[in-house]
Tab-separated table of C-alpha atoms in Angstrom:
chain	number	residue	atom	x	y	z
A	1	UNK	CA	0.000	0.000	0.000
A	2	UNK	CA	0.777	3.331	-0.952
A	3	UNK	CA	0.235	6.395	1.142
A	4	UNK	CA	1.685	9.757	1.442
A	5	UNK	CA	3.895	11.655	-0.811
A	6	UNK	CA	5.356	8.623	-3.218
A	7	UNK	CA	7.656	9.893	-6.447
A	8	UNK	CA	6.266	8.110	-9.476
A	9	UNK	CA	7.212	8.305	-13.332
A	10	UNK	CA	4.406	8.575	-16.253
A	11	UNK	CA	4.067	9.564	-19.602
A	12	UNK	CA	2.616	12.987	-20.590
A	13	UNK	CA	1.859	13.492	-24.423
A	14	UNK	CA	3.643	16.554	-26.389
A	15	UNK	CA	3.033	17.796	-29.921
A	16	UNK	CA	6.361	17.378	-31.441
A	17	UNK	CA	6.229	20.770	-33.199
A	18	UNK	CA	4.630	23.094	-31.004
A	19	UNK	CA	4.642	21.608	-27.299
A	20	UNK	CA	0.835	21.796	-26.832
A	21	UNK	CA	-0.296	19.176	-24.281
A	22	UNK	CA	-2.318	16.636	-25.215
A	23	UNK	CA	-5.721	17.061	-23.125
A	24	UNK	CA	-9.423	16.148	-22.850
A	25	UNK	CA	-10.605	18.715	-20.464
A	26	UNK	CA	-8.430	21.532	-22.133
A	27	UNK	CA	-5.954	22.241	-19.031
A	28	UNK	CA	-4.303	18.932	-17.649
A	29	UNK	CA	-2.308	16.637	-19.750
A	30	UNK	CA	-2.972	12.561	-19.056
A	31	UNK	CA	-0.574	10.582	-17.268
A	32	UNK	CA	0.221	7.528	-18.773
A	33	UNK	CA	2.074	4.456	-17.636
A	34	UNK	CA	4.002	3.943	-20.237
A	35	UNK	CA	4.767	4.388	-24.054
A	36	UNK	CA	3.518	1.673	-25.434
A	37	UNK	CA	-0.580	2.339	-23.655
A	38	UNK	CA	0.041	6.511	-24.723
A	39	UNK	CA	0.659	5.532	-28.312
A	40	UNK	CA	-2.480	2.967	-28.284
A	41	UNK	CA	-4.688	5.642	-26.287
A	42	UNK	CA	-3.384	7.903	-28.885
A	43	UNK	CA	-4.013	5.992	-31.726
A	44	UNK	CA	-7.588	5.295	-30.682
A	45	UNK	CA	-9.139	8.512	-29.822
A	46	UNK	CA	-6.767	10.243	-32.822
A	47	UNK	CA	-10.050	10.425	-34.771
A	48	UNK	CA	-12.141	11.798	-32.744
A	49	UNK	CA	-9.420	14.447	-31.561
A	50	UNK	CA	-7.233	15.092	-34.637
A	51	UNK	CA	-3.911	14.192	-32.778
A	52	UNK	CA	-1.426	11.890	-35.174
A	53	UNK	CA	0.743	9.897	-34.409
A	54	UNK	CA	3.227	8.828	-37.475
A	55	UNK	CA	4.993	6.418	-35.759
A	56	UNK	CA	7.946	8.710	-35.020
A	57	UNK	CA	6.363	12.175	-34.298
A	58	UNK	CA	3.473	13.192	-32.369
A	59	UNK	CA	1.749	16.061	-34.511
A	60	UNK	CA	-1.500	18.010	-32.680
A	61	UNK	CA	-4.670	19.101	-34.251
A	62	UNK	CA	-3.862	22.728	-34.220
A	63	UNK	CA	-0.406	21.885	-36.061
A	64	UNK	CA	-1.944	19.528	-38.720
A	65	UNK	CA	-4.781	22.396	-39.947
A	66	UNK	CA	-1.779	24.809	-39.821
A	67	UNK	CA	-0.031	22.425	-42.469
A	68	UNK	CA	-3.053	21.705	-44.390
A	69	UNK	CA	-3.711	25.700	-44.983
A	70	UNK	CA	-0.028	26.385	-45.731
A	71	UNK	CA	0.252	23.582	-48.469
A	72	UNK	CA	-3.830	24.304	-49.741
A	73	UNK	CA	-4.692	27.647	-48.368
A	74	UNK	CA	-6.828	28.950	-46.100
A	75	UNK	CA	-10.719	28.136	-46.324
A	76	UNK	CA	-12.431	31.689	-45.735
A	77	UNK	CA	-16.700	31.684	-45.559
A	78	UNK	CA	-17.791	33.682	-48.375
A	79	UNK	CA	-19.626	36.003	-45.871
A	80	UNK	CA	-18.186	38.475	-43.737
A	81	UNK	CA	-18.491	40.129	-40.310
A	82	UNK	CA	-18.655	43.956	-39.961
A	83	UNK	CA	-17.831	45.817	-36.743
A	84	UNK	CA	-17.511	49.283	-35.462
A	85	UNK	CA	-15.578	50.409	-33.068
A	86	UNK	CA	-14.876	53.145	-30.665
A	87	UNK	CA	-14.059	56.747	-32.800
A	88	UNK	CA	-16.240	54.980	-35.680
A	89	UNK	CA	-13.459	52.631	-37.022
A	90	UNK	CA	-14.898	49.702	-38.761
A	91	UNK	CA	-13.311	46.571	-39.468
A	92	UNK	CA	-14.220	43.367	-41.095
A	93	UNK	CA	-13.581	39.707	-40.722
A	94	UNK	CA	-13.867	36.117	-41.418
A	95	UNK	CA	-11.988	32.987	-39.823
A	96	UNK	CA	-10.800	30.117	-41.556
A	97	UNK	CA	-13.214	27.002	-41.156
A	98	UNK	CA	-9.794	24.553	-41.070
A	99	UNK	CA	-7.546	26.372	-39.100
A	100	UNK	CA	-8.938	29.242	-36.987
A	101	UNK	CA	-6.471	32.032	-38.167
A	102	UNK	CA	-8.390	35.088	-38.599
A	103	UNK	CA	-8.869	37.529	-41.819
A	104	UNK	CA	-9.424	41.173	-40.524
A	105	UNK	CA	-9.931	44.407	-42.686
A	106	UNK	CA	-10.009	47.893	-41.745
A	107	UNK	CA	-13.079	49.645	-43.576
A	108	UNK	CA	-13.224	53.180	-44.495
């Protein structure tokens, strides 16, 4: 039995290009307890979350629709949003549906 403070090692999943945590509830990564069960845990929830692992590298979701919009572009809703600010300046804008990266004008 365990009890108190006891120092144990686990496995925490990293996006190999930008160091985002892997998470379900958006703030804590998951501890693991080893390799092997993150790369299977991995590899069956990667649909549902977008995570991919290659076998080597460990790409997020927010990485792979940055890839897909620099090789393809960026997907942009024909429509956009109009909005005036304080002193009357008006800007417009539109967010890529793949991505997230924003489009913003200024209006005259």
């Amino acid at each position: 039995m365990k009890t108190g403070f006891v120092h144990e090692v686990h496995v925490v999943i990293y996006c190999d290009r930008c160091g985002d945590i892997y998470s379900e509830n958006g703030t804590e990564g998951i501890c693991f307890t080893s390799v092997h069960q993150a790369v299977n845990y991995l590899n069956a929830r990667s649909a549902g979350v977008g995570w991919l692992y290659d076998g080597d590298k460990v790409i997020c979701d927010g990485c792979l629709a940055a890839a897909r919009c620099e090789e393809h572009g960026h997907s942009y809703p024909d429509t956009w949003q109009t909005v005036t600010r304080l002193l009357g300046i008006s800007t417009r804008s539109r967010t890529c549906t793949v991505c997230g990266i924003p489009e913003i004008e200024a209006l005259p």
